Amino acid sequence: MSLHSPSVLVTPPMHAIQALGDKDETLEVLVEDYIRATELQRSLKNRIEAVMREKEDKAKQDEEITRLASQAAEQETVRLLEANRLLKERMRRAEVAEGEKTACQISPVVVSAPQAAQVSIGHPLQPLPAPRPFVPAVSTRNKWEAIAKLRYTPQKRGDIWFLVSSTWYQKWKRMCAPSHYRGDDSSLDPVDNSDIVDENGVLLSRLVEETHYEVVCKEAWDNFVEWYGQGSYILPRKIITEGVSNYRRAEIYPYKLYIFNMTRIPTLLPQGVTPYIEISKSDTVGSLIDRIIQLSGLKKVDMRFWIVSGTVLQAKPLKGGSYPSDRIQTDGAQPFGDASMLNRRLDDALVESGDAIVYEVRYGGA
């Protein structure tokens, strides 16, 4: 029989048919495995997203709890500070009331009649510290930010600024700096300048800004007084201009001028501390004369003025407030304060710190 006959059917071997069946089953298994893997991956992804959402919610809850705790702590600090201030205020009022009660029991003191007016221009008297005023509690953060802004206050000629001891200022910074925004500065005393003045309240010589003292504007000084009370040594300084460019600065060391009353009786010369006044070198000769007249209680028409160089006084020092008339020529004293000089600045009039102004009282036109 011919192999090319159409009636002849060729049947594939049995092992081939079985192999095809095995391949179909393997493909079906692979598909099922792929579907399970896809479902497992989707389930795992959903689980991961759920865990991430849970962590985010927990982080938000922790952040909210921290914020509420911080707010509560700050409110509690403010409450404690206010309670502490009120307690101190009540104690102060009780002490004042007790002092008034004691004063009422003291016998009256007879005061003698005042003596004749004299020039009293000695060392400046410092007022007693005033009681702390009642002010609402201010956070250390607000205090720090207020003073920080005022450091950029422009200096204007004639304005009055104030000196603050660097020792006290550093204490204030440690209590109110950004790292201590929730700190307690209620224990800080009023501005204390005692370490930069001598026993008479006069600024020590050769001090350096930002090492020994800070210069603050009036508003900053008023803030310190409002927050902590009035200090015992107040050191105001005038803003002056110097040079062709009118450079502005605080006059840390104003002129120190000694004041003498001329006398013709050397045997009556008193001993003691020589009076002096402090005055800005940018002030006029007329303003200096006016201060001397006001403090002496005399009339300008009855007075004549002389200036004596400070180097002469160092070579031949005087004690007390009287100046012997026989020294006028030997000391090279010059007439001072005539009409042509009244509007000139002291430094322009060649007045120097340490010089002396001698005023002479003329009787009967002499």
Short mmCIF file of C-alpha atoms in Angstrom, two decimals:
data_model
loop_
_atom_site.label_atom_id
_atom_site.label_comp_id
_atom_site.label_asym_id
_atom_site.label_seq_id
_atom_site.Cartn_x
_atom_site.Cartn_y
_atom_site.Cartn_z
CA MET A 1 0.00 0.00 0.00
CA SER A 2 1.28 3.47 -0.95
CA LEU A 3 2.22 5.85 1.83
CA HIS A 4 0.69 8.78 -0.09
CA SER A 5 -2.76 7.34 -0.14
CA PRO A 6 -5.41 9.79 1.29
CA SER A 7 -7.23 7.04 3.01
CA VAL A 8 -4.32 6.29 5.23
CA LEU A 9 -4.36 8.09 8.70
CA VAL A 10 -1.21 8.63 10.70
CA THR A 11 -1.80 8.39 14.44
CA PRO A 12 0.64 10.31 16.74
CA PRO A 13 2.49 8.22 19.23
CA MET A 14 0.92 7.86 22.69
CA HIS A 15 3.88 9.37 24.55
CA ALA A 16 3.50 12.59 22.52
CA ILE A 17 -0.17 12.92 23.45
CA GLN A 18 0.66 12.31 27.07
CA ALA A 19 3.38 14.99 26.91
CA LEU A 20 0.90 17.57 25.62
CA GLY A 21 -1.45 16.80 28.46
CA ASP A 22 1.34 17.22 30.96
CA LYS A 23 2.21 20.64 29.49
CA ASP A 24 -1.40 21.86 29.84
CA GLU A 25 -1.44 20.84 33.48
CA THR A 26 1.90 22.56 34.13
CA LEU A 27 0.64 25.80 32.51
CA GLU A 28 -2.49 25.68 34.61
CA VAL A 29 -0.41 25.24 37.74
CA LEU A 30 1.82 28.18 36.79
CA VAL A 31 -1.21 30.40 36.20
CA GLU A 32 -2.66 29.46 39.56
CA ASP A 33 0.68 30.13 41.23
CA TYR A 34 0.89 33.52 39.52
CA ILE A 35 -2.62 34.45 40.65
CA ARG A 36 -1.84 33.43 44.23
CA ALA A 37 1.44 35.38 44.14
CA THR A 38 -0.36 38.45 42.81
CA GLU A 39 -3.01 38.25 45.53
CA LEU A 40 -0.32 37.74 48.15
CA GLN A 41 1.58 40.77 46.86
CA ARG A 42 -1.56 42.90 46.87
CA SER A 43 -2.41 41.73 50.40
CA LEU A 44 1.14 42.48 51.56
CA LYS A 45 1.03 45.94 49.99
CA ASN A 46 -2.28 46.73 51.68
CA ARG A 47 -0.84 45.54 54.99
CA ILE A 48 2.24 47.74 54.58
CA GLU A 49 0.07 50.77 53.75
CA ALA A 50 -2.09 50.09 56.80
CA VAL A 51 0.98 49.87 59.03
CA MET A 52 2.35 53.13 57.59
CA ARG A 53 -0.96 54.89 58.16
CA GLU A 54 -1.02 53.58 61.70
CA LYS A 55 2.50 54.92 62.31
CA GLU A 56 1.60 58.33 60.86
CA ASP A 57 -1.48 58.53 63.06
CA LYS A 58 0.60 57.58 66.10
CA ALA A 59 3.24 60.21 65.23
CA LYS A 60 0.54 62.86 64.93
CA GLN A 61 -0.90 61.79 68.25
CA ASP A 62 2.55 61.95 69.90
CA GLU A 63 3.15 65.40 68.39
CA GLU A 64 -0.20 66.65 69.66
CA ILE A 65 0.47 65.20 73.11
CA THR A 66 3.89 66.91 73.19
CA ARG A 67 2.40 70.23 72.11
CA LEU A 68 -0.33 70.08 74.74
CA ALA A 69 2.17 69.10 77.42
CA SER A 70 4.47 71.98 76.44
CA GLN A 71 1.57 74.44 76.46
CA ALA A 72 0.44 73.20 79.85
CA ALA A 73 4.00 73.49 81.24
CA GLU A 74 4.32 77.05 79.97
CA GLN A 75 0.95 78.03 81.45
CA GLU A 76 1.95 76.45 84.75
CA THR A 77 5.26 78.38 84.74
CA VAL A 78 3.46 81.67 84.12
CA ARG A 79 0.98 80.86 86.87
CA LEU A 80 3.78 80.07 89.35
CA LEU A 81 5.66 83.26 88.44
CA GLU A 82 2.53 85.34 88.94
CA ALA A 83 1.85 83.64 92.27
CA ASN A 84 5.45 84.28 93.36
CA ARG A 85 5.20 87.95 92.35
CA LEU A 86 1.91 88.39 94.20
CA LEU A 87 3.43 86.80 97.30
CA LYS A 88 6.42 89.19 97.18
CA GLU A 89 4.08 92.14 96.66
CA ARG A 90 1.98 91.18 99.68
CA MET A 91 5.13 90.76 101.80
CA ARG A 92 6.38 94.18 100.67
CA ARG A 93 3.06 95.83 101.50
CA ALA A 94 3.07 94.16 104.90
CA GLU A 95 6.57 95.50 105.58
CA VAL A 96 5.53 99.00 104.49
CA ALA A 97 2.46 98.88 106.70
CA GLU A 98 4.55 97.68 109.65
CA GLY A 99 7.06 100.49 109.02
CA GLU A 100 4.31 103.11 108.95
CA LYS A 101 2.88 101.72 112.17
CA THR A 102 6.30 101.94 113.84
CA ALA A 103 6.86 105.47 112.51
CA CYS A 104 3.64 106.66 114.08
CA GLN A 105 5.00 105.66 117.48
CA ILE A 106 8.23 107.69 117.15
CA SER A 107 8.39 111.09 118.84
CA PRO A 108 8.44 114.07 116.47
CA VAL A 109 11.87 115.50 115.68
CA VAL A 110 12.48 119.25 115.76
CA VAL A 111 14.16 120.37 112.55
CA SER A 112 16.38 123.42 112.70
CA ALA A 113 16.01 126.29 110.26
CA PRO A 114 17.97 125.90 107.01
CA GLN A 115 21.27 127.68 106.65
CA ALA A 116 22.05 130.22 103.97
CA ALA A 117 22.15 128.87 100.45
CA GLN A 118 25.55 127.55 99.41
CA VAL A 119 26.94 125.89 96.33
CA SER A 120 26.34 122.19 96.78
CA ILE A 121 27.76 120.47 93.78
CA GLY A 122 29.50 117.52 95.36
CA HIS A 123 29.24 113.86 94.50
CA PRO A 124 25.87 112.94 93.01
CA LEU A 125 23.43 111.45 95.48
CA GLN A 126 21.89 108.17 94.42
CA PRO A 127 18.18 107.67 95.18
CA LEU A 128 17.04 104.73 97.25
CA PRO A 129 15.74 101.80 95.18
CA ALA A 130 12.04 102.24 94.54
CA PRO A 131 9.64 99.37 95.24
CA ARG A 132 8.98 97.12 92.32
CA PRO A 133 5.94 98.32 90.40
CA PHE A 134 3.00 96.05 89.79
CA VAL A 135 3.33 94.76 86.23
CA PRO A 136 1.76 91.80 84.43
CA ALA A 137 4.00 88.77 84.07
CA VAL A 138 6.11 88.91 80.91
CA SER A 139 7.68 85.75 79.54
CA THR A 140 11.46 85.57 79.19
CA ARG A 141 10.98 85.08 75.47
CA ASN A 142 9.10 88.37 75.10
CA LYS A 143 11.71 90.15 77.20
CA TRP A 144 14.56 88.82 75.08
CA GLU A 145 12.85 89.74 71.81
CA ALA A 146 11.98 93.25 73.09
CA ILE A 147 15.58 94.04 74.09
CA ALA A 148 16.97 92.46 70.91
CA LYS A 149 14.86 94.79 68.75
CA LEU A 150 15.88 97.85 70.77
CA ARG A 151 19.58 97.16 70.15
CA TYR A 152 19.04 98.60 66.66
CA THR A 153 17.63 101.89 67.96
CA PRO A 154 19.45 104.74 66.14
CA GLN A 155 21.36 107.20 68.29
CA LYS A 156 20.19 110.81 67.98
CA ARG A 157 22.10 113.83 69.20
CA GLY A 158 20.89 114.98 72.58
CA ASP A 159 19.15 111.69 73.47
CA ILE A 160 19.92 110.11 76.83
CA TRP A 161 21.09 106.48 76.93
CA PHE A 162 22.09 104.45 79.97
CA LEU A 163 25.04 102.32 81.07
CA VAL A 164 24.41 98.80 82.35
CA SER A 165 27.06 96.67 84.02
CA SER A 166 28.14 93.75 81.82
CA THR A 167 28.09 91.53 84.92
CA TRP A 168 24.37 92.15 85.45
CA TYR A 169 23.64 92.08 81.71
CA GLN A 170 25.25 88.64 81.34
CA LYS A 171 23.09 87.31 84.21
CA TRP A 172 20.02 88.64 82.42
CA LYS A 173 21.09 86.99 79.16
CA ARG A 174 21.61 83.62 80.86
CA MET A 175 18.06 83.77 82.25
CA CYS A 176 16.28 85.09 79.16
CA ALA A 177 18.29 83.76 76.19
CA PRO A 178 16.48 81.56 73.61
CA SER A 179 17.65 78.39 75.37
CA HIS A 180 15.76 79.55 78.50
CA TYR A 181 12.51 80.82 76.97
CA ARG A 182 10.58 79.00 79.69
CA GLY A 183 13.06 80.05 82.39
CA ASP A 184 12.32 81.89 85.62
CA ASP A 185 13.97 85.31 86.01
CA SER A 186 12.01 86.31 89.13
CA SER A 187 15.19 85.99 91.23
CA LEU A 188 17.02 88.63 89.17
CA ASP A 189 17.60 91.85 91.12
CA PRO A 190 17.34 95.37 89.63
CA VAL A 191 20.18 96.59 87.42
CA ASP A 192 23.31 96.59 89.59
CA ASN A 193 26.08 98.97 88.47
CA SER A 194 28.01 98.80 91.74
CA ASP A 195 30.94 96.98 90.13
CA ILE A 196 31.64 99.79 87.63
CA VAL A 197 31.47 102.79 90.00
CA ASP A 198 33.59 103.91 92.95
CA GLU A 199 32.43 104.51 96.52
CA ASN A 200 30.98 107.87 95.45
CA GLY A 201 28.95 106.46 92.57
CA VAL A 202 31.31 107.81 89.90
CA LEU A 203 32.09 105.64 86.87
CA LEU A 204 35.47 103.96 87.11
CA SER A 205 38.10 105.07 84.61
CA ARG A 206 39.35 103.16 81.59
CA LEU A 207 36.33 100.89 81.22
CA VAL A 208 35.63 99.20 77.88
CA GLU A 209 32.23 98.85 76.23
CA GLU A 210 30.86 95.27 76.00
CA THR A 211 33.58 94.17 78.44
CA HIS A 212 32.67 96.22 81.50
CA TYR A 213 29.40 97.87 80.48
CA GLU A 214 26.64 97.95 77.86
CA VAL A 215 24.99 101.07 76.44
CA VAL A 216 21.19 100.77 76.11
CA CYS A 217 18.56 103.21 74.91
CA LYS A 218 16.04 104.79 77.27
CA GLU A 219 13.24 102.41 76.25
CA ALA A 220 15.40 99.38 77.05
CA TRP A 221 16.36 100.92 80.40
CA ASP A 222 12.70 101.63 81.19
CA ASN A 223 11.91 97.98 80.41
CA PHE A 224 14.56 96.78 82.85
CA VAL A 225 13.16 99.09 85.53
CA GLU A 226 9.61 97.93 84.86
CA TRP A 227 10.55 94.23 84.97
CA TYR A 228 13.07 94.21 87.83
CA GLY A 229 12.80 97.53 89.70
CA GLN A 230 14.91 100.68 89.95
CA GLY A 231 18.64 100.19 90.41
CA SER A 232 20.76 102.04 92.99
CA TYR A 233 23.33 103.51 90.57
CA ILE A 234 21.85 105.20 87.51
CA LEU A 235 24.35 106.24 84.83
CA PRO A 236 22.65 108.31 82.09
CA ARG A 237 24.83 109.35 79.18
CA LYS A 238 24.15 111.93 76.49
CA ILE A 239 24.48 111.22 72.75
CA ILE A 240 26.89 113.75 71.24
CA THR A 241 28.37 114.40 67.79
CA GLU A 242 32.05 114.72 67.00
CA GLY A 243 34.19 115.60 64.02
CA VAL A 244 33.37 116.90 60.58
CA SER A 245 31.15 113.90 59.85
CA ASN A 246 29.15 114.49 63.08
CA TYR A 247 29.83 110.97 64.33
CA ARG A 248 27.29 110.09 67.02
CA ARG A 249 28.19 108.25 70.19
CA ALA A 250 27.36 108.09 73.89
CA GLU A 251 29.61 110.31 75.97
CA ILE A 252 30.81 107.71 78.47
CA TYR A 253 33.08 110.08 80.38
CA PRO A 254 31.57 113.59 80.49
CA TYR A 255 33.60 116.55 81.66
CA LYS A 256 34.38 116.74 85.38
CA LEU A 257 34.78 120.41 86.36
CA TYR A 258 35.66 121.58 89.86
CA ILE A 259 33.78 124.55 91.30
CA PHE A 260 35.35 127.07 93.69
CA ASN A 261 34.08 130.17 95.43
CA MET A 262 36.72 132.93 95.52
CA THR A 263 37.57 134.27 98.96
CA ARG A 264 39.87 137.09 100.10
CA ILE A 265 40.36 135.66 103.59
CA PRO A 266 42.76 132.68 103.38
CA THR A 267 42.38 131.86 107.07
CA LEU A 268 38.74 130.93 106.48
CA LEU A 269 39.48 128.37 103.80
CA PRO A 270 37.52 125.20 104.70
CA GLN A 271 39.01 121.76 104.27
CA GLY A 272 37.20 118.82 102.73
CA VAL A 273 36.10 117.45 99.39
CA THR A 274 36.20 119.84 96.46
CA PRO A 275 32.76 120.10 94.81
CA TYR A 276 32.46 119.32 91.13
CA ILE A 277 29.87 118.83 88.44
CA GLU A 278 29.69 116.49 85.49
CA ILE A 279 28.62 118.04 82.21
CA SER A 280 28.77 117.08 78.56
CA LYS A 281 31.50 118.66 76.51
CA SER A 282 28.83 119.34 73.87
CA ASP A 283 26.96 121.62 76.29
CA THR A 284 27.46 125.34 75.94
CA VAL A 285 29.38 127.72 78.17
CA GLY A 286 26.07 129.44 78.93
CA SER A 287 24.48 126.22 80.20
CA LEU A 288 27.46 125.65 82.52
CA ILE A 289 27.18 129.18 83.91
CA ASP A 290 23.43 128.73 84.41
CA ARG A 291 23.99 125.54 86.43
CA ILE A 292 26.51 127.22 88.71
CA ILE A 293 24.20 130.22 89.25
CA GLN A 294 21.22 127.98 89.98
CA LEU A 295 23.11 125.91 92.52
CA SER A 296 24.70 128.93 94.19
CA GLY A 297 21.42 130.77 94.65
CA LEU A 298 23.02 134.05 93.55
CA LYS A 299 22.29 136.44 90.71
CA LYS A 300 24.37 136.51 87.59
CA VAL A 301 24.83 140.29 87.77
CA ASP A 302 26.59 139.80 91.10
CA MET A 303 29.05 137.18 89.81
CA ARG A 304 32.21 137.01 87.77
CA PHE A 305 33.81 133.78 86.54
CA TRP A 306 37.36 132.54 86.04
CA ILE A 307 38.80 129.32 84.60
CA VAL A 308 41.86 127.59 86.00
CA SER A 309 43.69 124.84 84.10
CA GLY A 310 43.48 121.36 85.54
CA THR A 311 47.25 120.91 85.23
CA VAL A 312 47.73 123.85 87.63
CA LEU A 313 45.39 122.24 90.16
CA GLN A 314 47.32 119.00 89.92
CA ALA A 315 50.57 120.83 90.64
CA LYS A 316 49.05 122.96 93.43
CA PRO A 317 45.97 121.10 94.69
CA LEU A 318 43.25 122.70 96.81
CA LYS A 319 40.93 121.09 99.33
CA GLY A 320 37.42 122.29 99.98
CA GLY A 321 35.33 124.69 97.91
CA SER A 322 37.13 128.00 98.44
CA TYR A 323 39.74 129.54 96.20
CA PRO A 324 42.14 132.23 97.55
CA SER A 325 42.03 135.40 95.48
CA ASP A 326 45.81 135.82 95.62
CA ARG A 327 46.21 132.73 93.39
CA ILE A 328 44.38 134.24 90.42
CA GLN A 329 47.56 135.69 88.88
CA THR A 330 50.00 132.98 89.92
CA ASP A 331 47.69 130.23 88.59
CA GLY A 332 47.20 132.04 85.29
CA ALA A 333 43.41 132.14 85.70
CA GLN A 334 41.50 133.60 82.74
CA PRO A 335 38.14 135.41 82.64
CA PHE A 336 35.38 133.02 81.66
CA GLY A 337 31.78 133.22 80.49
CA ASP A 338 31.59 136.57 78.71
CA ALA A 339 28.82 137.20 76.20
CA SER A 340 30.91 136.14 73.20
CA MET A 341 31.44 132.64 74.65
CA LEU A 342 27.98 131.75 75.93
CA ASN A 343 26.82 129.88 72.79
CA ARG A 344 30.06 127.96 72.21
CA ARG A 345 30.46 124.31 73.07
CA LEU A 346 32.71 123.66 76.03
CA ASP A 347 35.25 121.76 73.93
CA ASP A 348 35.22 124.55 71.33
CA ALA A 349 35.86 127.03 74.16
CA LEU A 350 39.01 124.99 75.04
CA VAL A 351 37.53 123.78 78.31
CA GLU A 352 38.92 120.40 79.34
CA SER A 353 37.88 117.83 81.91
CA GLY A 354 39.65 118.53 85.21
CA ASP A 355 39.60 122.31 84.83
CA ALA A 356 38.17 124.49 87.59
CA ILE A 357 35.59 127.26 87.38
CA VAL A 358 35.98 129.93 90.06
CA TYR A 359 33.05 132.25 90.70
CA GLU A 360 33.60 135.60 92.36
CA VAL A 361 30.81 137.47 94.12
CA ARG A 362 31.06 141.22 93.51
CA TYR A 363 29.77 143.48 96.21
CA GLY A 364 28.87 147.09 95.51
CA GLY A 365 30.03 146.81 91.89
CA ALA A 366 33.56 145.85 92.91
#
